[in-house]
Each structure stands twice: as structure tokens, then as C-alpha cells.
Short mmCIF file of C-alpha atoms in Angstrom, two decimals:
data_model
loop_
_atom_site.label_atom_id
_atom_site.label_comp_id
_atom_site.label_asym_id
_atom_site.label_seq_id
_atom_site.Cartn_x
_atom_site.Cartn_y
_atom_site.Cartn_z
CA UNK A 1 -12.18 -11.99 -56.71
CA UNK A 2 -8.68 -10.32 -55.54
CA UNK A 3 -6.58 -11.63 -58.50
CA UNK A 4 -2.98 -10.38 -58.80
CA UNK A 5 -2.46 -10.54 -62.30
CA UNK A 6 1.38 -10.99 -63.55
CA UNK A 7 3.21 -7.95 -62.79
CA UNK A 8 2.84 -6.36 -66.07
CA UNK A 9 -0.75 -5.55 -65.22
CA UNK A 10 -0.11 -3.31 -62.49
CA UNK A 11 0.27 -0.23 -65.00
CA UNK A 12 -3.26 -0.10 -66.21
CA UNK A 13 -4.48 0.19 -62.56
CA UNK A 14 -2.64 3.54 -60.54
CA UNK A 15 -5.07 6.45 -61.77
CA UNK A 16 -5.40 9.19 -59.23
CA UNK A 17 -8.51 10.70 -59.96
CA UNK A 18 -8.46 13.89 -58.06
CA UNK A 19 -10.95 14.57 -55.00
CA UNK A 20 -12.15 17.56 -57.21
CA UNK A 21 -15.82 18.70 -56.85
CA UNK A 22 -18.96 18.93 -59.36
CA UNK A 23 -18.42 21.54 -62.03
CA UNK A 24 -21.81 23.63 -62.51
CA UNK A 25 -22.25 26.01 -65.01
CA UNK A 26 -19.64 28.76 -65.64
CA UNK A 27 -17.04 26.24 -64.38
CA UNK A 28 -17.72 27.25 -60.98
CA UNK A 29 -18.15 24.41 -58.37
CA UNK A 30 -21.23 23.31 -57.57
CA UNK A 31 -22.44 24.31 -54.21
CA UNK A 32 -25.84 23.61 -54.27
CA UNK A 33 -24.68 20.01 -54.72
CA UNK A 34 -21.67 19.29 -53.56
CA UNK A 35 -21.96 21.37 -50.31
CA UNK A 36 -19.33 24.33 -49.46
CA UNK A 37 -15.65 23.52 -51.26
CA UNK A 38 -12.27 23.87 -49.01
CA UNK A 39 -9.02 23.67 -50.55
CA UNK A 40 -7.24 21.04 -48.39
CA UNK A 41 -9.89 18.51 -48.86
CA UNK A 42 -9.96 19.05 -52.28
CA UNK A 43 -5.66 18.84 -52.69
CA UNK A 44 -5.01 16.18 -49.69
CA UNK A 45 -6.96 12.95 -48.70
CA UNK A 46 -8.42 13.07 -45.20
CA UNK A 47 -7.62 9.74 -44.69
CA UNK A 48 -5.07 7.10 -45.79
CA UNK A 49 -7.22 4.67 -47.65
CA UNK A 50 -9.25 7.19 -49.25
CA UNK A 51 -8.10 7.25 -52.67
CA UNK A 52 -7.60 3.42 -52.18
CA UNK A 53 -10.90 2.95 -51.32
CA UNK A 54 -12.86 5.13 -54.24
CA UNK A 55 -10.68 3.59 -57.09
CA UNK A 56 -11.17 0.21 -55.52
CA UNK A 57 -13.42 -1.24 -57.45
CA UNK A 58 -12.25 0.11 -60.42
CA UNK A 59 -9.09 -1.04 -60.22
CA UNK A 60 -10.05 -4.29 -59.83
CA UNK A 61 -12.20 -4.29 -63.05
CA UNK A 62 -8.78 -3.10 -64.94
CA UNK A 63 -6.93 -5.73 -63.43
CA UNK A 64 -9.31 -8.19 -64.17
CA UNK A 65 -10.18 -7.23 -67.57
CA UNK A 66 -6.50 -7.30 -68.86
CA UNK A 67 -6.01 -10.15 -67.59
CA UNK A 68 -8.82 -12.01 -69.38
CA UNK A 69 -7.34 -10.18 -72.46
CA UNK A 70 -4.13 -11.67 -71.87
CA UNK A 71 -5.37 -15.09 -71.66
CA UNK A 72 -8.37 -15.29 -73.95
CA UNK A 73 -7.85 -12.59 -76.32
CA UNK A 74 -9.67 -8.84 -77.15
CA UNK A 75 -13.08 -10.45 -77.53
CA UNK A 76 -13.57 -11.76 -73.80
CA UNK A 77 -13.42 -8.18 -71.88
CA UNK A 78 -15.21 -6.76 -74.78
CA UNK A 79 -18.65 -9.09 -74.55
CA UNK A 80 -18.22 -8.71 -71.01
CA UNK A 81 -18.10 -4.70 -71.14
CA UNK A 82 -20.85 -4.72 -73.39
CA UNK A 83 -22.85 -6.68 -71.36
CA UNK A 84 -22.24 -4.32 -68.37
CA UNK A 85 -23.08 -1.34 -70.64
CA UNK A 86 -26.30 -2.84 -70.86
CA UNK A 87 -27.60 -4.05 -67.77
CA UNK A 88 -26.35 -0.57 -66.01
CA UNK A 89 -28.70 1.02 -68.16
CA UNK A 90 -31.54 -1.08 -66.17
CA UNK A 91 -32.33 1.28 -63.31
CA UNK A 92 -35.53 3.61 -62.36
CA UNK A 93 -35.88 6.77 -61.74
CA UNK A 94 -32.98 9.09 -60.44
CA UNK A 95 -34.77 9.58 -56.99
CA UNK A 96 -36.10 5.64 -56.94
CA UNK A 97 -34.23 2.66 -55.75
CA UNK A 98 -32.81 0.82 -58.57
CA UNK A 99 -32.29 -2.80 -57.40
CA UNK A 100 -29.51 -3.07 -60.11
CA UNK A 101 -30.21 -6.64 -60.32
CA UNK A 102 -28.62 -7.66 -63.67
CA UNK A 103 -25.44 -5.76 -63.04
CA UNK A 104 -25.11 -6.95 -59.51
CA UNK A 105 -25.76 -10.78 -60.76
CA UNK A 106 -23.00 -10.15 -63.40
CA UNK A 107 -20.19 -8.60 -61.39
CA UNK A 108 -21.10 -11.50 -58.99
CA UNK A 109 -21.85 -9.34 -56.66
CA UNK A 110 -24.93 -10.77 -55.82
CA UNK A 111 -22.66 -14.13 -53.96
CA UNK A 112 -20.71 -11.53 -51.60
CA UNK A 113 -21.85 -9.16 -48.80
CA UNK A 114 -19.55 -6.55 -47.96
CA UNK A 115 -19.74 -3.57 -45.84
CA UNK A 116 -21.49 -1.43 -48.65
CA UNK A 117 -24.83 -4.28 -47.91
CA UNK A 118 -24.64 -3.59 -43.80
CA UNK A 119 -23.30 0.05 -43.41
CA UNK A 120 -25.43 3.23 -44.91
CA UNK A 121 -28.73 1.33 -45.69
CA UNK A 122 -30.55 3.73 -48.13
CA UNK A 123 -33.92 3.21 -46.69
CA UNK A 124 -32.57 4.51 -43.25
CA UNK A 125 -31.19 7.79 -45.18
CA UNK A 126 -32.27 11.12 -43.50
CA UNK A 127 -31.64 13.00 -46.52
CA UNK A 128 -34.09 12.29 -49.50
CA UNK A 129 -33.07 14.07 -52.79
CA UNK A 130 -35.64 16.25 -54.67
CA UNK A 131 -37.08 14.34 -57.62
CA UNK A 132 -37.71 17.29 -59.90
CA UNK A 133 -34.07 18.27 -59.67
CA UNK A 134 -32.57 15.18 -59.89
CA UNK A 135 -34.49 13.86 -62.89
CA UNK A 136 -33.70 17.15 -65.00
CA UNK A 137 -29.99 16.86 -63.82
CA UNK A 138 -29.85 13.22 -65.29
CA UNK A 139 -31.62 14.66 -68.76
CA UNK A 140 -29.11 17.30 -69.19
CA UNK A 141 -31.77 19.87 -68.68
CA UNK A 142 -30.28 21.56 -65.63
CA UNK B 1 -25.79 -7.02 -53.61
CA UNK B 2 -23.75 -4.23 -53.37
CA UNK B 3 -25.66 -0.93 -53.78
CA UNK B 4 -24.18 2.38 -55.30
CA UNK B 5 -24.01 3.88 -51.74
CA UNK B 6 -20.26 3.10 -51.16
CA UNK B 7 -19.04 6.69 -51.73
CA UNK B 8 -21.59 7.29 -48.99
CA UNK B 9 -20.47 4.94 -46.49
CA UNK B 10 -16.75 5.90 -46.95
CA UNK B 11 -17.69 9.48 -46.24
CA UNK B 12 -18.30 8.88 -42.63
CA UNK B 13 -14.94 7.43 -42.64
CA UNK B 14 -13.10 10.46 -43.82
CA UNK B 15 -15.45 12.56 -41.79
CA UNK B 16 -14.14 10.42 -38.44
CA UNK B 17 -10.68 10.99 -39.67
CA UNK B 18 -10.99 14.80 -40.04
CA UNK B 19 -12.46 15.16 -36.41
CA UNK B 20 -9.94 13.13 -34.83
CA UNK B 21 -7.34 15.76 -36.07
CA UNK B 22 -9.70 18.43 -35.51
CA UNK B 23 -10.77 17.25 -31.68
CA UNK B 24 -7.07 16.73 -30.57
CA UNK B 25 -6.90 20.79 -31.58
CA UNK B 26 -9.64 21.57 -29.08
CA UNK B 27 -8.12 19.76 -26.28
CA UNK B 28 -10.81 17.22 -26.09
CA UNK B 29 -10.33 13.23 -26.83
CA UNK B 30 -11.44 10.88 -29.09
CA UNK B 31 -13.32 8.02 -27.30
CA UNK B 32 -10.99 4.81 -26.87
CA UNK B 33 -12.05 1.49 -28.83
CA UNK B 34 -12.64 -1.04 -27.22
CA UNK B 35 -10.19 -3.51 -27.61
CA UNK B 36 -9.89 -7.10 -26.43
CA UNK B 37 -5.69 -7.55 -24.75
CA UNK B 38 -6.39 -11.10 -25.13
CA UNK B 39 -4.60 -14.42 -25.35
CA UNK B 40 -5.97 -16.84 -28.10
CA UNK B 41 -4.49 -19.75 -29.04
CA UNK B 42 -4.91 -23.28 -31.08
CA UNK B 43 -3.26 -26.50 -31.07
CA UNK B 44 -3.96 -29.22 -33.90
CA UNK B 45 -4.28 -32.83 -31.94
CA UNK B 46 -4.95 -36.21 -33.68
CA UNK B 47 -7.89 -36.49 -34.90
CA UNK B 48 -8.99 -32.53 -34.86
CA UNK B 49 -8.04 -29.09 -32.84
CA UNK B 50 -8.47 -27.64 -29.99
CA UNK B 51 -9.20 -23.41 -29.74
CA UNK B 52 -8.94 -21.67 -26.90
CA UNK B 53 -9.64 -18.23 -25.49
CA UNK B 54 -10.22 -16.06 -22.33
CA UNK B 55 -12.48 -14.14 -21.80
CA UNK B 56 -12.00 -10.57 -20.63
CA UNK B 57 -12.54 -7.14 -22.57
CA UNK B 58 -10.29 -3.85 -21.69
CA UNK B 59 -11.32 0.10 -22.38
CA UNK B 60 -7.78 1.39 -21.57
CA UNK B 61 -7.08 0.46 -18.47
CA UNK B 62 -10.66 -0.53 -17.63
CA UNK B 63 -11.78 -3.71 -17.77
CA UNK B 64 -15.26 -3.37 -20.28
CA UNK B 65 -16.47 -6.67 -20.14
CA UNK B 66 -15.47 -9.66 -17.71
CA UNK B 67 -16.79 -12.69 -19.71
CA UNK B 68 -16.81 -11.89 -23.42
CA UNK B 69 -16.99 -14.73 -26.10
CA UNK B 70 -13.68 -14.33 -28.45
CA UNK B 71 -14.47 -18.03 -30.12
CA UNK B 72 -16.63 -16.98 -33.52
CA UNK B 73 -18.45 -18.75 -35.45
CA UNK B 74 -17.26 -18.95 -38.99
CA UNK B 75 -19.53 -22.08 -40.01
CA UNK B 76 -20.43 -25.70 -38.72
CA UNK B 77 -16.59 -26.73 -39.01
CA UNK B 78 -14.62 -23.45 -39.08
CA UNK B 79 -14.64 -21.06 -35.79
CA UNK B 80 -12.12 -18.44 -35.61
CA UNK B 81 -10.67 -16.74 -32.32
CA UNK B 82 -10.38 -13.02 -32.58
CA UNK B 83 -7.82 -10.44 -30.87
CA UNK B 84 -7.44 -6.68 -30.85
CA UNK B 85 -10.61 -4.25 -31.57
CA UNK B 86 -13.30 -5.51 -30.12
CA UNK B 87 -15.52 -4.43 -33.29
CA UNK B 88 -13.09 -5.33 -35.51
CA UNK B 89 -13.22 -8.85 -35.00
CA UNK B 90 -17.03 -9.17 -34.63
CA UNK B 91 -17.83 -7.52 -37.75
CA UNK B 92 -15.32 -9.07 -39.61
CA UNK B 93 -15.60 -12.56 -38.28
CA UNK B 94 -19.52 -12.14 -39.35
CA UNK B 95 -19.01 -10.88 -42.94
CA UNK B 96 -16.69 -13.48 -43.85
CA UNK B 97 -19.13 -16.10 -41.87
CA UNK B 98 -22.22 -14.77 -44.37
CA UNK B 99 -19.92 -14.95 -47.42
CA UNK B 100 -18.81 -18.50 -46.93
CA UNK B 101 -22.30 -19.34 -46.22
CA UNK B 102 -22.97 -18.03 -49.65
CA UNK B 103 -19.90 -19.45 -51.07
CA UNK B 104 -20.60 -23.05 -49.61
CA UNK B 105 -24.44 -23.17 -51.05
CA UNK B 106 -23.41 -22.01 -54.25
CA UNK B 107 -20.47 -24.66 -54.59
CA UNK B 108 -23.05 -27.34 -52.51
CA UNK B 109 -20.07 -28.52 -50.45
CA UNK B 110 -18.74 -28.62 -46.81
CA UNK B 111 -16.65 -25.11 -46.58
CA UNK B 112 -12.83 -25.13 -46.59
CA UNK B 113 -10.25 -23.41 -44.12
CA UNK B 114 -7.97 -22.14 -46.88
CA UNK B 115 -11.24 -20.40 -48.34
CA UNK B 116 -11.98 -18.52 -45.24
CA UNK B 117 -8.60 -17.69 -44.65
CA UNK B 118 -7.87 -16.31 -48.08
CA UNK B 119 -10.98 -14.58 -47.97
CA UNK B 120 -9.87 -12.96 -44.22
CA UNK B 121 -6.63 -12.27 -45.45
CA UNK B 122 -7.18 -10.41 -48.93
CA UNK B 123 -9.75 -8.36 -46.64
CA UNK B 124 -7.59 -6.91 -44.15
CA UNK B 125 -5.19 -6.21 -46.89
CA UNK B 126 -7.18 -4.51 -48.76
CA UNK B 127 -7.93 -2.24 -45.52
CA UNK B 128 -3.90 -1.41 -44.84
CA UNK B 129 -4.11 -2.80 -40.88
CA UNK B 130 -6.58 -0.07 -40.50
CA UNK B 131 -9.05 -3.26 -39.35
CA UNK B 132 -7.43 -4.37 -35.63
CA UNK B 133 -8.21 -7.66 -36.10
CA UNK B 134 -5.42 -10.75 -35.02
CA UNK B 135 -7.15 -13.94 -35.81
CA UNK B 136 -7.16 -17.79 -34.69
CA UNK B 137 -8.46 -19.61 -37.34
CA UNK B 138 -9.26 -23.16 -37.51
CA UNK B 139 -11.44 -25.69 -38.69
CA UNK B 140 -11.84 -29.28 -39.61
CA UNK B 141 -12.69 -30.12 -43.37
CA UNK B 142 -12.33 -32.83 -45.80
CA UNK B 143 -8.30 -32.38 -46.03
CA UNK B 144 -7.81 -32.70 -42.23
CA UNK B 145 -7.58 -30.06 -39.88
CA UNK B 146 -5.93 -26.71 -40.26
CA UNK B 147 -4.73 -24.21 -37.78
CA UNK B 148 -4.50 -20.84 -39.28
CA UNK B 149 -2.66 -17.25 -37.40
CA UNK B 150 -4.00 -14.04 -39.44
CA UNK B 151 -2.29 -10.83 -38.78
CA UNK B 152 -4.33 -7.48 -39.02
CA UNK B 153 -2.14 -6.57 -42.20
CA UNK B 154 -3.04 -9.55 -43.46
CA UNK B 155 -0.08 -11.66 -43.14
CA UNK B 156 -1.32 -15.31 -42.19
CA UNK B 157 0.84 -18.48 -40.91
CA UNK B 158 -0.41 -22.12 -41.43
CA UNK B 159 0.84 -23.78 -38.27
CA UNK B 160 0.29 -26.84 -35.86
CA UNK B 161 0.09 -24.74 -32.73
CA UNK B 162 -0.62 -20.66 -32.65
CA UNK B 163 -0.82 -17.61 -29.89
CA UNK B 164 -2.14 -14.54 -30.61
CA UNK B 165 -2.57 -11.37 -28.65
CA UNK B 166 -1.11 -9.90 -25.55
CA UNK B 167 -0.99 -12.67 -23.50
CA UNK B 168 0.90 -14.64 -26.42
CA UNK B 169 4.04 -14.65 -25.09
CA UNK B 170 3.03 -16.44 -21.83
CA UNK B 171 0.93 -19.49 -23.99
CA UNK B 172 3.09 -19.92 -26.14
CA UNK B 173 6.12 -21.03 -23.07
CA UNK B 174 3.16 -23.08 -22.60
CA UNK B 175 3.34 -24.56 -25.62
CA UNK B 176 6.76 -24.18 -26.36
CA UNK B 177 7.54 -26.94 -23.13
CA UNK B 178 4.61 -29.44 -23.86
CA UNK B 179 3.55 -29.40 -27.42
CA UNK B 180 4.06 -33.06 -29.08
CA UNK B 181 2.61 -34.23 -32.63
CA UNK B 182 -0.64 -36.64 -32.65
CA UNK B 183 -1.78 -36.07 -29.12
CA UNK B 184 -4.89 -37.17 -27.09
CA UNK B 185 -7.83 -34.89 -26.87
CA UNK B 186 -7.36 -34.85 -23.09
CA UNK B 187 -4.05 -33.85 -23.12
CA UNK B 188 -4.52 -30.87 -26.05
CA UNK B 189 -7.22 -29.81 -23.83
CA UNK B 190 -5.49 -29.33 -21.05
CA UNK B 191 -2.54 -27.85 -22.65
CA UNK B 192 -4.37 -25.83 -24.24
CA UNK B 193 -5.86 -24.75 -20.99
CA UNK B 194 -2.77 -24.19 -19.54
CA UNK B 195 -1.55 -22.11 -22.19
CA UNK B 196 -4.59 -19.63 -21.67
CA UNK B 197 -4.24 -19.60 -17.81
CA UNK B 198 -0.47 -18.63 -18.47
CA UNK B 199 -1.59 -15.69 -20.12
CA UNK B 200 -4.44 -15.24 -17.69
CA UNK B 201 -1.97 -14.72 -14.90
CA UNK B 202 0.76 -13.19 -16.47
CA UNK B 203 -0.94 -10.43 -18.77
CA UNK B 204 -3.12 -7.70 -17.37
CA UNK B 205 -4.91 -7.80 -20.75
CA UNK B 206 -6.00 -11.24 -20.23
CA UNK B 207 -7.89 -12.61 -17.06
CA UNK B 208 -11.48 -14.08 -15.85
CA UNK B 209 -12.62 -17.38 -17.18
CA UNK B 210 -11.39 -19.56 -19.81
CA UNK B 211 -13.75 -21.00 -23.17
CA UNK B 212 -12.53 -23.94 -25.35
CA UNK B 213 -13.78 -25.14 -28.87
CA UNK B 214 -12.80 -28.64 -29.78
CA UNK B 215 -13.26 -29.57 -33.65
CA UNK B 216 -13.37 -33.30 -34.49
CA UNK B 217 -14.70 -34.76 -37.62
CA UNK B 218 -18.31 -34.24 -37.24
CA UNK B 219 -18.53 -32.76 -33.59
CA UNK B 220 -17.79 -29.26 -32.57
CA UNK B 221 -18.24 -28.82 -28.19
CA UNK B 222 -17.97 -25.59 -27.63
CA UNK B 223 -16.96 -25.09 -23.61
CA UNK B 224 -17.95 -22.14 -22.58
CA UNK B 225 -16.41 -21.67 -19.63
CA UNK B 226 -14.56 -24.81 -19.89
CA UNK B 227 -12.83 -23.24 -16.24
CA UNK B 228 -13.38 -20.55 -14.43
CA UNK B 229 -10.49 -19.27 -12.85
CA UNK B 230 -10.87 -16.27 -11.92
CA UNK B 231 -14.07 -16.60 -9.83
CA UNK B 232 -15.48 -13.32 -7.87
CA UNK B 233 -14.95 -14.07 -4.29
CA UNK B 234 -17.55 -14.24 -1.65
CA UNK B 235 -18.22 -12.11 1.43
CA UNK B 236 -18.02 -14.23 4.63
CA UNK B 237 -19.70 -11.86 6.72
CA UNK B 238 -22.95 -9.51 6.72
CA UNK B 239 -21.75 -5.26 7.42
CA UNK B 240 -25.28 -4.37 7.68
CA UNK B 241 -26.05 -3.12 11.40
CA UNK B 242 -28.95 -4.61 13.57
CA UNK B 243 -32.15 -2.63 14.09
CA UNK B 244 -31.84 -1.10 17.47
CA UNK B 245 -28.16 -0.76 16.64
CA UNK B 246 -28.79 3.45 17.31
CA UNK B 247 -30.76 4.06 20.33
CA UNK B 248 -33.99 6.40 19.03
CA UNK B 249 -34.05 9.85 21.07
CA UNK B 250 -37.61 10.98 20.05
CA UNK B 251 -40.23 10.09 17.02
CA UNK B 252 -42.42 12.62 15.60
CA UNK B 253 -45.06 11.72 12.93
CA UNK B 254 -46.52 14.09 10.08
CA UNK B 255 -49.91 12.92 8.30
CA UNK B 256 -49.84 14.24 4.21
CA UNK B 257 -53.31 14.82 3.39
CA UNK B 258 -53.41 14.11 -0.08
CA UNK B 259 -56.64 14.02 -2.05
CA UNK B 260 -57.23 12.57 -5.46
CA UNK B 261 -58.00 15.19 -7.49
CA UNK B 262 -58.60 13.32 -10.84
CA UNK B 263 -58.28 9.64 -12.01
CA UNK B 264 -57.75 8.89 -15.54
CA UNK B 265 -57.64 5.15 -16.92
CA UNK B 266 -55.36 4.21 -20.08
CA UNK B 267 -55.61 1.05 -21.73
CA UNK B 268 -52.50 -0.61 -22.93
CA UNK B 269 -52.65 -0.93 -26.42
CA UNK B 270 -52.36 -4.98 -27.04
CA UNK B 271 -53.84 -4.50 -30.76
#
């Protein structure tokens, strides 16, 4: 799953997306969902893998996906990134648990455990979201 | 099976991170991890290899555990000794274990050593040496047996004979002295034994008993303790005194009336 690509690759996959917070309305931030904002967490990682960690996965994909375009041309990461398209749009409700069962099987994610399976089961969360809220966020509405 | 919760999980992370600078401020200290100053070590004989381990678990200066078991299970052919966090190698040992599992049944063969130790190695990289884990790997498969030494940056060395740990200096003299190519099982078990006694004796990290895992094609004994050298001594005589011992001046006896009041029953319930 780790390929290293050739070295050429490496480009695609060094964004820094900031730690920045939800932008509400007014292009305020957020605070009813993203909790109170501070200034240093927002500018400076609290941790040295942070950043590493949140663009993990996606820099894998970009890695992964220019390679297969390098080898077997445009088409190959474009079926596959179609196919992703579509089986991410398989989930319930906002406030349900999706089982994301097609994405999982085609990531191959569903051959691996890794710490996101043992650590911060979401059936032992304490906080449980409101549904009303969340379900007019998703439409747009809010 | 991974779930969307990742961003979660890392958030306890950073939050750990920001306290630690934050509780240093105060004056007060983070709690010390448990880690395991250890002496691991393998040795590749004729026909299979030979692990070995002690067996003791420091806090600091405190000795946490006195007969831990560093010798993991990876699967039927593979175990792995584990130095350095305690937690570190536990958890880690165990993921990988579950993910060859899965691995092996989906390929429907015997699992290799070179798959679990890419598959250790491209995970501690990924973590930056942030995971304490030194690691003994070894394991019999259908190339032979390997002898793997995984570093916690993930660094690994394919060798015929390995130390890891604090007590790595003093095994490998051990080794260094005695080691030949193609030996008996006898004699790799003993060396091997001698190896972890060195570092037993000579390391304050290292001490109690010593374990051994021998792989062979098809048979795995796991010796736990293969010798106990470190055994708690026992006390020759008895300190407690005699009745009669102090002479009794004068005795005076006070009845408690007590009277039940109320008596309630409560069955147990065995539904």
C-alpha cells in the first residue's frame, strides 16, 4: 500500500492545507461548530506529525494515482476516481452510521486494520450530534 | 474497515501534545511510559532460530513488572521480540499480527517474514520514531528462516544473529565470542541463553527470568521461563514472636450489646 513512486511523483503530494476552522456565515468562524478559535493552533501544529497525519491518506491517493497514470495511461485513475465518486455517495443519514462498505472494499481497506478500527470506536462516543442540524447543514439549508 | 473517525482519533493526540507543554508550565509532570530496558536477541541455527528475551518491565527507575512476556506472537511461524515502550510494542506487534492474518487468508498461503517486516517497517515510518518500538523479528517460512532487527524509525537489518535494547551491548559480547554458522539447537539455545543472562547481569534495565522461542519447520516451543535466574530468595527463619512472648499485666472485658434492629434479604440476581 506504501508505494514510493519514482521521484518525479513527489510534487503532486506536499499540499499544506492550513489548520484553519469552519467558515459560517458572514465569514466569521464557526463557533457553534468548531468550538472556541485560538490563533496559535490555528498558525502552528500542536504536534509534529499533525499535518503528516491529516494529509496522509491523501497523499497516498496522489501518489498512487499518478503513478497508475504513468504506467497505464489517463484512463486507469479516471475509472478508478469515478468509481470512488460513486460508492462515497452510498452513506445514510448525516447523524447515522454509514458502514461505507463499497468505498472501504475498493480502497482495500476492508483487508487492513489500523488504528482508526481500534482507537475512537463511534458507538462508545459521548458526544451524539443533533440530527436536525446536521441533516440541514448537509442540504445547504443552514 | 477504516471509518471516517480518524480526524477524531488524531485529536486526542494533539490534545496530549498541548498538555504536555502546558503541564510542564504548571510545575506538575507528565506520567512516565512504561517502557521495557530490555535485552532481546535472535540467532538463526540450522534448521530454524532461536529468540530470546528477559523478562523484566521498568517505570523510571522502578521496576513495573518482574516477569513480562516480550516474545509476541505475529502468527504460527513468525513471533517478534519487542523493546522500548511497553505499549508500543504490544499494540503494534498486534495490529500487524491481525493484518497478516488478513493478508495470509486472502493470499491462502503460509505468511512470509519479509511481509511482516515491510509491513512493521513502513509503519513506524510513517509515525517519525514517535512509536518506541525496537523489534526482534523472526520466523520460519517456505524460503528458510529469517532473522529480522527493526528500529523504531523504521530502519530494519536482515541478519544471522541480532541484540536489541539496553542490555544489547552485553549479548551481543555474547555472541560476538561464540556465534558459528549451522549450529545445533542445543548449542543456539544455550548461547542464546547466555547472551540474555549477560544482559541480565550487566544492565539494570534487564533482570528476572529468561523466555526462549525456538522456530523449526513445523514446531514452534515457546519456553517460558526457559531459566529462572533471578529467583526471589527465601526466608530461613520465622520473626513472628511466641504468644506469651509479653507478660499480660491485667485483662478487662467490655460486652457490646448490639440488637438487630432490622433484617432485610436480597436475592442475587442469577437471571
Amino acid at each position: 500500500m506504501n508505494t514510493r513512486g519514482l521521484r518525479s511523483q513527489l510534487k503532486d503530494s506536499v499540499p499544506v492545507t492550513g489548520m484553519g476552522q469552519h467558515v459560517g456565515a458572514y465569514g466569521v468562524q464557526d463557533t457553534l461548530r468548531s468550538g472556541f478559535s485560538s490563533v496559535k493552533n490555528e498558525l502552528l501544529p500542536s504536534h509534529a506529525l499533525e499535518l503528516s497525519e491529516k494529509n496522509f491518506q491523501l497523499n497516498q491517493d496522489k501518489m498512487n494515482f499518478s503513478t497508475l497514470r504513468n504506467i497505464q495511461g489517463l484512463h486507469a485513475p479516471l475509472k478508478l476516481q469515478m468509481e470512488y465518486r460513486a460508492a462515497r455517495q452510498i452513506q445514510r443519514l448525516p447523524f447515522l452510521q454509514s458502514s461505507h462498505l463499497a468505498l472501504d472494499t475498493l480502497k482495500g481497506n476492508d483487508e487492513s486494520i489500523s488504528f482508526e478500527d481500534i482507537l475512537n470506536d463511534p458507538a462508545q462516543s459521548e458526544m451524539v450530534g443533533e440530527p436536525h442540524i446536521m441533516v440541514e447543514y448537509k442540504l445547504g439549508l443552514m | 474497515l477504516a471509518t471516517h473517525s480518524l480526524f477524531l482519533t488524531m485529536f486526542l493526540v494533539f490534545r496530549n501534545a498541548v498538555l504536555e507543554t502546558e503541564v510542564t508550565k504548571v510545575g506538575c509532570r507528565m506520567p512516565a511510559a512504561r517502557k521495557t530496558g530490555t535485552t532481546i536477541v535472535g540467532v538463526v541455527f540450522k534448521d530454524g532460530l532461536v529468540l530470546g528475551a528477559d523478562t523484566r518491565a521498568t517505570e523510571g527507575m522502578i521496576v513495573a513488572d518482574k516477569n513480562c512476556s516480550k516474545i509476541h506472537y505475529i502468527s504460527p511461524n513468525i513471533y517478534c521480540c519487542g523493546a522500548g515502550t511497553a505499549a508500543d510494542t504490544e499494540m503494534t506487534t498486534q495490529i500487524i499480527s491481525s493484518n497478516l492474518e488478513l493478508h495470509s487468508l486472502s493470499t491462502g498461503r503460509l505468511p512470509r517474514v519479509a511481509t511482516a517486516n515491510r509491513m512493521l517497517k513502513q509503519m513506524l515510518f510513517r509515525y517519525q520514531g514517535h512509536i518506541g518500538a525496537a523489534l526482534v523479528l523472526g520466523g520460519m517460512d517456505c524460503n528458510g528462516p529469517h532473522l529480522y532487527s527493526i528500529y523504531p524509525h523504521g530502519s530494519t537489518d536482515k541478519l544471522p544473529y541480532v541484540t536489541m535494547g539496553s542490555g544489547s551491548l552485553a549479548a551481543m559480547a555474547v555472541f560476538e565470542d561464540r556465534y558459528k554458522q549451522d549450529m545445533e539447537e542445543e548449542d543456539a539455545k544455550r548461547l542464546v541463553r547466555d547472551a540474555i543472562a549477560a544482559g541480565i547481569f550487566n544492565d539494570l534495565g534487564s533482570g528476572s527470568n529468561i523466555d526462549l522461542c525456538v522456530i523449526t519447520k513445523g514446531r514452534v516451543d515457546y519456553l517460558r521461563p526457559h531459566d529462572m535466574a533471578n529467583k526471589k530468595g527465601v526466608r530461613t527463619g520465622s520473626y513472628k514472636y511466641k504468644r506469651g512472648t509479653t507478660g499480660v499485666l491485667t485483662k478487662t472485658v467490655t460486652k457490646l450489646d448490639l440488637e438487630v434492629v432490622e433484617e432485610t434479604i436480597q436475592t442475587m440476581d442469577t437471571s
